[in-house]
Short mmCIF file of C-alpha atoms and ligand atoms in Angstrom, two decimals:
data_model
loop_
_atom_site.label_atom_id
_atom_site.label_comp_id
_atom_site.label_asym_id
_atom_site.label_seq_id
_atom_site.Cartn_x
_atom_site.Cartn_y
_atom_site.Cartn_z
CA UNK A 1 214.83 27.57 -98.18
CA UNK A 2 211.29 26.35 -97.46
CA UNK A 3 208.84 27.18 -100.27
CA UNK A 4 205.92 29.44 -99.25
CA UNK A 5 203.71 26.89 -101.05
CA UNK A 6 204.77 23.92 -98.91
CA UNK A 7 201.76 22.12 -97.39
CA UNK A 8 199.37 24.69 -98.95
CA UNK A 9 196.24 23.46 -100.75
CA UNK A 10 196.33 24.22 -104.49
CA UNK A 11 193.30 23.52 -106.71
CA UNK A 12 193.92 23.26 -110.46
CA UNK A 13 191.16 22.88 -113.06
CA UNK A 14 191.98 21.29 -116.41
CA UNK A 15 194.83 19.35 -114.79
CA UNK A 16 194.61 16.38 -117.19
CA UNK A 17 196.90 17.90 -119.86
CA UNK A 18 198.87 20.96 -120.99
CA UNK A 19 199.33 23.87 -118.58
CA UNK A 20 197.22 22.26 -115.85
CA UNK A 21 199.17 18.99 -115.79
CA UNK A 22 202.51 20.87 -115.85
CA UNK A 23 201.26 23.18 -113.09
CA UNK A 24 200.34 20.17 -110.93
CA UNK A 25 203.92 18.92 -111.14
CA UNK A 26 205.41 22.40 -110.61
CA UNK A 27 203.28 23.13 -107.52
CA UNK A 28 203.96 19.54 -106.42
CA UNK A 29 207.71 20.22 -106.58
CA UNK A 30 207.11 23.04 -104.05
CA UNK A 31 205.57 20.53 -101.62
CA UNK A 32 202.00 21.78 -102.15
CA UNK A 33 198.92 19.60 -101.56
CA UNK A 34 196.99 19.24 -104.81
CA UNK A 35 193.32 19.05 -105.73
CA UNK A 36 193.11 18.24 -109.43
CA UNK A 37 190.03 18.33 -111.66
CA UNK A 38 189.12 17.60 -115.30
CA UNK A 39 186.86 15.25 -117.24
CA UNK A 40 189.53 12.66 -118.19
CA UNK A 41 189.99 10.98 -114.83
CA UNK A 42 192.45 8.37 -116.16
CA UNK A 43 194.78 11.21 -117.14
CA UNK A 44 194.34 12.90 -113.75
CA UNK A 45 195.42 9.67 -112.04
CA UNK A 46 198.72 9.72 -113.96
CA UNK A 47 199.25 13.45 -113.32
CA UNK A 48 198.61 12.92 -109.59
CA UNK A 49 201.18 10.10 -109.50
CA UNK A 50 203.77 12.24 -111.30
CA UNK A 51 203.05 15.17 -108.98
CA UNK A 52 203.62 13.01 -105.90
CA UNK A 53 206.94 11.88 -107.39
CA UNK A 54 207.82 15.56 -107.98
CA UNK A 55 207.30 16.24 -104.25
CA UNK A 56 203.60 17.00 -103.68
CA UNK A 57 202.62 16.56 -100.03
CA UNK A 58 199.36 15.04 -101.28
CA UNK A 59 197.75 14.81 -104.74
CA UNK A 60 194.03 14.09 -105.03
CA UNK A 61 191.87 14.07 -108.14
CA UNK A 62 188.17 14.04 -108.99
CA UNK A 63 185.99 14.30 -112.10
CA UNK A 64 185.15 17.92 -112.91
CA UNK A 65 183.17 19.45 -115.77
CA UNK A 66 183.32 23.23 -115.35
CA UNK A 67 180.46 23.50 -117.87
CA UNK A 68 178.09 22.11 -115.23
CA UNK A 69 177.16 23.88 -111.99
CA UNK A 70 176.20 20.53 -110.43
CA UNK A 71 179.61 19.05 -111.28
CA UNK A 72 181.45 22.10 -109.90
CA UNK A 73 179.48 21.96 -106.64
CA UNK A 74 180.11 18.21 -106.26
CA UNK A 75 183.81 18.79 -106.87
CA UNK A 76 184.01 21.58 -104.28
CA UNK A 77 182.16 19.47 -101.70
CA UNK A 78 184.77 16.74 -102.27
CA UNK A 79 187.58 19.33 -102.00
CA UNK A 80 186.12 20.82 -98.81
CA UNK A 81 186.12 17.40 -97.10
CA UNK A 82 189.85 17.05 -97.80
CA UNK A 83 190.85 20.64 -96.95
CA UNK A 84 188.83 20.68 -93.72
CA UNK A 85 189.46 17.08 -92.62
CA UNK A 86 190.82 16.79 -89.05
CA UNK A 87 194.25 15.70 -90.35
CA UNK A 88 194.60 18.74 -92.63
CA UNK A 89 196.98 21.20 -90.92
CA UNK A 90 195.98 24.22 -93.03
CA UNK A 91 192.19 24.25 -93.34
CA UNK A 92 191.84 26.63 -96.27
CA UNK A 93 192.50 26.76 -99.99
CA UNK A 94 195.62 28.77 -100.82
CA UNK A 95 195.60 28.80 -104.64
CA UNK A 96 192.83 28.39 -107.20
CA UNK A 97 194.08 28.06 -110.78
CA UNK A 98 191.17 28.49 -113.20
CA UNK A 99 192.85 26.86 -116.18
CA UNK A 100 190.19 24.60 -117.76
CA UNK A 101 189.17 25.87 -121.17
CA UNK A 102 190.19 26.04 -124.77
CA UNK A 103 189.08 26.80 -128.32
CA UNK A 104 186.67 24.79 -130.45
CA UNK A 105 186.92 25.31 -134.21
CA UNK A 106 188.35 28.18 -136.22
CA UNK A 107 185.19 29.11 -138.12
CA UNK A 108 184.17 32.58 -139.15
CA UNK A 109 181.07 33.97 -137.49
CA UNK A 110 179.18 33.36 -140.77
CA UNK A 111 179.99 29.64 -140.57
CA UNK A 112 180.13 29.17 -136.80
CA UNK A 113 178.46 26.25 -135.01
CA UNK A 114 176.35 26.66 -131.89
CA UNK A 115 177.98 23.67 -130.20
CA UNK A 116 181.47 25.20 -130.58
CA UNK A 117 180.32 28.63 -129.42
CA UNK A 118 178.53 27.19 -126.41
CA UNK A 119 181.48 24.97 -125.41
CA UNK A 120 183.86 27.95 -125.46
CA UNK A 121 181.63 30.23 -123.41
CA UNK A 122 180.80 27.41 -121.00
CA UNK A 123 184.40 26.47 -120.15
CA UNK A 124 186.33 29.74 -120.53
CA UNK A 125 183.75 32.15 -119.08
CA UNK A 126 181.03 30.40 -117.07
CA UNK A 127 183.51 27.78 -115.83
CA UNK A 128 185.71 30.47 -114.26
CA UNK A 129 182.66 32.08 -112.64
CA UNK A 130 181.24 28.80 -111.30
CA UNK A 131 184.57 27.59 -109.90
CA UNK A 132 185.36 30.92 -108.27
CA UNK A 133 181.92 31.26 -106.67
CA UNK A 134 182.11 27.73 -105.30
CA UNK A 135 185.73 27.89 -104.10
CA UNK A 136 185.71 31.34 -102.47
CA UNK A 137 184.23 30.16 -99.14
CA UNK A 138 187.22 27.79 -98.80
CA UNK A 139 189.80 30.57 -99.23
CA UNK A 140 191.41 32.18 -96.20
CA UNK A 141 191.41 35.94 -95.74
CA UNK A 142 194.77 37.77 -95.38
CA UNK A 143 196.91 34.66 -95.85
CA UNK A 144 198.36 35.39 -99.29
CA UNK A 145 195.80 33.24 -101.10
CA UNK A 146 195.55 33.60 -104.89
CA UNK A 147 193.03 33.14 -107.65
CA UNK A 148 194.94 32.83 -110.93
CA UNK A 149 192.92 32.72 -114.11
CA UNK A 150 194.34 31.58 -117.42
CA UNK A 151 193.50 34.07 -120.14
CA UNK A 152 195.13 34.44 -123.52
CA UNK A 153 196.56 36.97 -125.94
CA UNK A 154 193.20 36.25 -127.66
CA UNK A 155 191.58 38.28 -124.88
CA UNK A 156 193.63 41.30 -125.91
CA UNK A 157 193.09 41.23 -129.69
CA UNK A 158 190.90 39.60 -132.33
CA UNK A 159 191.75 37.32 -135.24
CA UNK A 160 189.69 35.82 -138.08
CA UNK A 161 188.00 32.63 -136.97
CA UNK A 162 188.60 33.51 -133.34
CA UNK A 163 185.54 35.66 -132.61
CA UNK A 164 184.09 33.52 -129.85
CA UNK A 165 187.38 32.36 -128.32
CA UNK A 166 188.60 35.99 -128.27
CA UNK A 167 185.28 37.10 -126.76
CA UNK A 168 185.53 34.36 -124.13
CA UNK A 169 189.08 35.28 -123.10
CA UNK A 170 188.23 39.01 -123.13
CA UNK A 171 185.38 37.99 -120.81
CA UNK A 172 187.83 36.13 -118.57
CA UNK A 173 190.00 39.28 -118.42
CA UNK A 174 187.08 41.48 -117.34
CA UNK A 175 185.89 38.88 -114.80
CA UNK A 176 189.41 38.92 -113.32
CA UNK A 177 189.36 42.73 -113.10
CA UNK A 178 185.88 42.86 -111.53
CA UNK A 179 186.75 40.13 -109.04
CA UNK A 180 189.88 42.01 -107.93
CA UNK A 181 187.69 45.00 -107.13
CA UNK A 182 185.09 42.85 -105.37
CA UNK A 183 187.69 41.10 -103.20
CA UNK A 184 189.50 44.27 -102.14
CA UNK A 185 190.06 44.10 -98.39
CA UNK A 186 189.96 40.30 -98.20
CA UNK A 187 193.69 39.87 -98.88
CA UNK A 188 192.85 37.38 -101.65
CA UNK A 189 194.98 38.11 -104.70
CA UNK A 190 193.44 37.97 -108.16
CA UNK A 191 195.36 37.85 -111.42
CA UNK A 192 195.43 36.54 -114.97
CA UNK A 193 198.24 34.89 -116.90
CA UNK A 194 197.68 35.36 -120.63
CA UNK A 195 199.84 33.19 -122.91
CA UNK A 196 200.47 33.35 -126.63
CA UNK A 197 201.23 30.29 -128.77
CA UNK A 198 202.01 27.28 -126.56
CA UNK A 199 202.30 23.69 -127.74
CA UNK A 200 199.86 21.61 -125.69
CA UNK A 201 196.71 19.72 -126.72
CA UNK A 202 195.07 23.11 -127.33
CA UNK A 203 195.26 22.99 -131.16
CA UNK A 204 194.39 19.28 -131.29
CA UNK A 205 191.17 20.14 -129.42
CA UNK A 206 190.52 23.23 -131.58
CA UNK A 207 190.88 21.14 -134.78
CA UNK A 208 188.90 18.22 -133.33
CA UNK A 209 191.75 15.70 -133.32
CA UNK A 210 193.28 16.69 -136.70
CA UNK A 211 196.98 16.34 -135.78
CA UNK A 212 198.22 17.72 -139.12
CA UNK A 213 196.19 20.93 -138.76
CA UNK A 214 197.30 21.24 -135.12
CA UNK A 215 200.97 20.72 -136.06
CA UNK A 216 200.83 23.53 -138.64
CA UNK A 217 200.09 26.08 -135.90
CA UNK A 218 203.62 25.61 -134.50
CA UNK A 219 205.45 24.88 -137.78
CA UNK A 220 208.94 26.42 -137.99
CA UNK A 221 208.57 28.44 -134.78
CA UNK A 222 209.52 27.86 -131.15
CA UNK A 223 206.29 27.91 -129.12
CA UNK A 224 205.99 28.24 -125.36
CA UNK A 225 205.83 24.94 -123.45
CA UNK A 226 203.41 23.96 -120.71
CA UNK A 227 206.38 24.01 -118.33
CA UNK A 228 207.05 27.68 -119.12
CA UNK A 229 203.54 28.61 -117.98
CA UNK A 230 203.65 26.30 -114.94
CA UNK A 231 206.83 28.01 -113.73
CA UNK A 232 205.11 31.41 -114.04
CA UNK A 233 202.04 30.22 -112.10
CA UNK A 234 204.26 29.05 -109.24
CA UNK A 235 206.10 32.39 -109.30
CA UNK A 236 202.83 34.39 -109.22
CA UNK A 237 201.50 32.34 -106.28
CA UNK A 238 204.73 32.56 -104.30
CA UNK A 239 205.17 36.36 -104.30
CA UNK A 240 205.00 37.96 -100.83
CA UNK A 241 201.40 38.18 -99.58
CA UNK A 242 201.16 41.94 -100.24
CA UNK A 243 202.11 41.61 -103.93
CA UNK A 244 199.43 41.07 -106.60
CA UNK A 245 200.47 40.20 -110.15
CA UNK A 246 197.44 41.69 -111.90
CA UNK A 247 197.93 40.75 -115.56
CA UNK A 248 200.81 38.97 -117.21
CA UNK A 249 201.10 38.52 -121.00
CA UNK A 250 203.68 35.92 -122.06
CA UNK A 251 204.46 35.11 -125.68
CA UNK A 252 207.18 33.14 -127.46
CA UNK A 253 209.92 35.33 -128.91
CA UNK A 254 208.84 34.08 -132.36
CA UNK A 255 205.38 35.66 -131.88
CA UNK A 256 205.50 39.47 -131.98
CA UNK A 257 201.69 39.79 -132.18
CA UNK A 258 198.75 37.38 -132.48
CA UNK A 259 199.06 36.96 -136.25
CA UNK A 260 202.71 37.95 -136.61
CA UNK A 261 204.77 34.78 -136.19
CA UNK A 262 208.34 34.16 -137.37
CA UNK A 263 208.68 30.74 -139.01
CA UNK A 264 212.03 29.19 -140.02
CA UNK A 265 212.10 27.44 -143.42
CA UNK A 266 212.03 23.66 -142.77
N1 NAP B 1 198.06 26.45 -125.67
C1 NAP B 1 197.89 27.71 -125.98
O1 NAP B 1 198.42 28.19 -127.00
C2 NAP B 1 197.09 28.61 -125.07
C3 NAP B 1 197.32 29.98 -125.16
C4 NAP B 1 196.59 30.85 -124.34
C5 NAP B 1 195.68 30.33 -123.44
N2 NAP B 1 195.45 28.99 -123.39
C6 NAP B 1 194.48 28.53 -122.39
O2 NAP B 1 195.15 27.72 -121.46
C7 NAP B 1 194.24 26.84 -120.81
C8 NAP B 1 194.82 25.42 -120.83
O3 NAP B 1 194.94 25.00 -122.17
P1 NAP B 1 196.15 24.10 -122.68
O4 NAP B 1 196.89 24.90 -123.69
O5 NAP B 1 196.88 23.50 -121.56
O6 NAP B 1 195.32 23.02 -123.54
P2 NAP B 1 194.97 21.48 -123.25
O7 NAP B 1 196.21 20.68 -123.20
O8 NAP B 1 193.93 21.13 -124.26
O9 NAP B 1 194.32 21.51 -121.79
C9 NAP B 1 193.01 21.96 -121.55
C10 NAP B 1 192.56 21.43 -120.21
O10 NAP B 1 191.26 21.96 -119.90
C11 NAP B 1 190.42 20.89 -119.53
N3 NAP B 1 189.03 21.20 -119.84
C12 NAP B 1 188.51 21.64 -121.00
N4 NAP B 1 187.18 21.77 -120.90
C13 NAP B 1 186.86 21.40 -119.63
C14 NAP B 1 185.64 21.31 -118.91
N5 NAP B 1 184.46 21.60 -119.48
N6 NAP B 1 185.68 20.90 -117.62
C15 NAP B 1 186.86 20.59 -117.03
N7 NAP B 1 188.05 20.64 -117.67
C16 NAP B 1 188.04 21.05 -118.95
C17 NAP B 1 190.95 19.67 -120.27
O11 NAP B 1 190.62 18.49 -119.55
P3 NAP B 1 189.54 17.38 -119.96
O12 NAP B 1 189.39 17.41 -121.46
O13 NAP B 1 190.12 16.11 -119.43
O14 NAP B 1 188.30 17.80 -119.23
C18 NAP B 1 192.45 19.91 -120.18
O15 NAP B 1 192.95 19.43 -118.98
C19 NAP B 1 192.92 27.01 -121.55
O16 NAP B 1 192.09 27.86 -120.81
C20 NAP B 1 193.33 27.66 -122.86
O17 NAP B 1 192.28 28.41 -123.42
C21 NAP B 1 196.14 28.12 -124.17
#
């Protein structure tokens, strides 16, 4: 059976690793046409190649820093040229996955650093706003288009050292809810997928390259994989056009709550 995503334009931010890279391959396997953005362009090149091998109709990539309005606008101009080129059969964006983001540090508020706080708000909150504002004019009305934001269980509950990351993802959740209200009547679907512990480069980034500290996060437990989330994103985007998956929390079985994780003795 032909996938509803075949030949549809899918834009994924943060496609250079983790969920975004896995999503590129998963949407590629449906025959989608990909627009991939992140700061590490060398990584995007590899992801684009792998996505083509997986079945992507086309896979394009371009530098994107969601922390910069100028970079977002340049990226969208580039995307618009591809989507609306004479050889493009479908001249609109079908899926926007606002995935770029992450945590920086695990400091208490008392010991927090401005650079970490600013990086988290820039990518997880302002990045989602900038990308959505810029991409909306490219999205078709009443064609089953979707904006899927990546939130987190951190947006639903706080933990020590997570004040700003939790605030950022709670912000993402409320932006998603407001946007759904604002886009009522356009046929554009708006939802958030909110994962728990998943083993990607997330913890390596949070602990600034300290692999031992990052490894401890997943010690003795079975975390989600990037592929698990990619599969869910494809499922959300391929529901019938009248179905909106509003909010989806997905955790590993070994994580009953944010700080309640079952760990096997090693
Ligand atoms: N892993 C988890 O446990 C988990 C759980 C819940 C939610 N999340 C969320 O899931 C999303 C993806 O994270 P991940 O787990 O896949 O981690 P990851 O492997 O570190 O991937 C993060 C991606 O975001 C991109 N990114 C970060 N800042 C960016 C910026 N300013 N501009 C453009 N791209 C940027 C990175 O690309 P470049 O560095 O190349 O720019 C990378 O591709 C994030 O929003 C994260 O907060 C993760």
